[in-house]
């Protein structure tokens, strides 16, 4: 596979709120290359409302959603190639944030709970499990969880 490059632009503005008292809004936007703008914020579990926006997507939710979405897309592809027809798919994914082995707070576990509806030929329980196992093995996001993160900061003028 050739290298693929993905972009997202995260934008936050202080506005007229003070900053040094920590009473500034954590609401921001994430702008994607296809034009979608995602309202984002810290989680109200980390920073209380009104400094967090509970209606916006927080990084932890986004992370869990990315894993779930990637698994779904691989599952659909693998099931299709295996001759199954998927009629519906719902995943109520859950992530747990707690101290990891190094004592740092991290999302230590993500549990995917996909409920899949097939039409026509039905997979056996073993085939269904194998489809999900293969999807997990192929999922780019699941394979990236321990990826290197680089930070190249600049000071805007």
C-alpha positions as MATLAB code, in Angstrom:
seq = 'XXXXXXXXXXXXXXXXXXXXXXXXXXXXXXXXXXXXXXXXXXXXXXXXXXXXXXXXXXXXXXXXXXXXXXXXXXXXXXXXXXXXXXXXXXXXXXXXXXXXXXXXXXXXXXXXXXXXXXXXXXXXXXXXXXXXXXXXXXXXXXXXXXXXXXXXXXXXX';
ca = [
       0.000    0.000    0.000;
       1.306    3.434   -0.888;
       1.555    6.070    1.789;
      -1.711    7.887    2.432;
      -1.814   11.267    4.136;
      -4.857   12.451    6.075;
      -5.396   15.922    7.465;
      -7.470   17.590   10.139;
      -7.269   21.198   11.266;
      -8.128   21.929   14.894;
      -9.116   25.532   15.640;
      -9.733   27.175   19.027;
     -10.215   30.880   19.778;
     -10.188   32.400   23.248;
     -12.523   35.261   22.365;
     -12.941   37.810   25.145;
     -12.781   35.316   28.040;
      -9.959   35.519   30.570;
      -7.379   32.757   30.293;
      -5.156   32.677   33.365;
      -8.084   31.838   35.689;
      -8.732   28.583   33.723;
     -12.328   29.684   33.057;
     -12.019   29.572   29.286;
     -14.115   27.485   26.920;
     -12.660   24.190   25.754;
     -15.022   24.199   22.754;
     -13.228   24.074   19.427;
     -13.665   22.778   15.890;
     -11.991   20.033   13.949;
     -12.094   20.719   10.215;
     -11.634   17.767    7.883;
     -10.315   17.833    4.329;
     -13.717   16.869    2.894;
     -15.273   20.026    4.343;
     -16.941   18.582    7.448;
     -16.575   20.658   10.604;
     -16.913   18.741   13.858;
     -17.833   20.630   17.042;
     -15.404   19.362   19.668;
     -14.661   19.949   23.333;
     -13.065   18.406   26.359;
     -15.207   15.817   28.090;
     -17.425   17.144   30.886;
     -15.945   14.241   32.879;
     -12.550   15.983   32.644;
     -13.501   19.673   32.634;
     -16.874   20.690   34.047;
     -19.608   22.487   32.148;
     -19.767   25.378   31.165;
     -16.074   25.177   30.249;
     -16.759   21.957   28.327;
     -19.561   21.566   25.809;
     -21.371   18.278   26.501;
     -23.031   18.403   23.054;
     -19.679   18.415   21.244;
     -17.505   15.374   20.550;
     -14.640   14.901   22.985;
     -11.315   13.249   22.041;
     -12.079   10.083   23.956;
     -15.425    9.611   22.180;
     -13.779   10.353   18.868;
     -11.063    7.769   19.523;
     -13.589    5.066   20.410;
     -15.763    6.026   17.434;
     -12.757    5.794   15.107;
     -11.985    2.255   16.256;
     -15.644    1.238   15.926;
     -15.993    2.830   12.481;
     -12.805    1.240   11.160;
     -13.868   -2.183   12.432;
     -17.285   -1.754   10.768;
     -15.772   -0.834    7.402;
     -13.398   -3.805    7.415;
     -16.156   -6.139    8.590;
     -18.443   -5.077    5.732;
     -15.669   -5.622    3.184;
     -14.657   -9.025    4.541;
     -18.276  -10.216    4.907;
     -19.060   -9.110    1.351;
     -16.020  -10.951   -0.049;
     -17.104  -14.061    1.915;
     -20.509  -13.992    0.184;
     -22.617  -12.718    3.072;
     -25.127   -9.877    2.770;
     -25.089   -7.536    5.758;
     -28.421   -5.770    6.165;
     -27.672   -3.826    9.356;
     -24.864   -3.220   11.826;
     -24.895   -1.433   15.160;
     -21.983   -1.194   17.556;
     -22.452    0.190   21.063;
     -18.725    0.592   21.697;
     -17.405    1.453   25.152;
     -13.995    2.750   26.144;
     -12.518    2.739   29.644;
     -10.096    5.444   30.722;
      -7.892    4.669   33.720;
      -4.224    4.587   34.711;
      -2.218    2.313   32.411;
       0.768    0.107   33.333;
       3.026    3.191   33.355;
       0.635    5.041   35.663;
      -0.557    7.435   32.947;
      -4.238    8.030   32.351;
      -5.156    6.391   29.059;
      -7.982    4.670   27.231;
      -6.861    1.213   28.320;
      -9.668   -0.842   26.834;
     -12.203   -0.457   24.069;
     -14.983   -3.012   23.820;
     -16.814   -3.285   20.527;
     -20.292   -4.779   20.700;
     -21.395   -5.121   17.087;
     -24.843   -6.526   16.460;
     -25.035   -7.611   12.829;
     -28.112   -8.510   10.813;
     -27.638  -10.686    7.726;
     -30.093  -11.556    4.962;
     -29.925  -14.714    2.889;
     -27.074  -17.028    3.770;
     -26.380  -16.830    7.518;
     -22.882  -17.319    8.897;
     -22.306  -19.932   11.558;
     -21.272  -18.544   14.947;
     -17.696  -19.596   14.145;
     -17.771  -17.854   10.737;
     -19.238  -14.717   12.315;
     -16.506  -14.671   14.970;
     -13.865  -15.194   12.263;
     -15.215  -12.257   10.221;
     -14.826   -9.987   13.261;
     -11.385  -11.396   14.058;
     -10.211  -10.638   10.514;
     -11.761   -7.149   10.669;
      -9.869   -6.475   13.901;
      -6.605   -7.669   12.358;
      -7.074   -5.377    9.339;
      -8.396   -2.276   11.144;
      -5.952    0.580   10.561;
      -6.971    2.347   13.766;
      -6.685   -0.739   15.990;
      -3.262   -1.345   14.435;
      -2.288    2.271   15.240;
      -3.149    2.478   18.917;
       0.513    2.446   19.953;
       1.587    4.550   16.975;
       4.247    7.222   17.200;
       2.853   10.696   17.739;
       4.974   13.574   16.524;
       4.524   17.185   17.596;
       5.959   19.943   15.415;
       4.800   23.174   17.067;
       5.066   26.663   15.666;
       4.262   30.037   17.180;
       1.753   31.945   15.070;
       2.351   35.642   14.554;
];
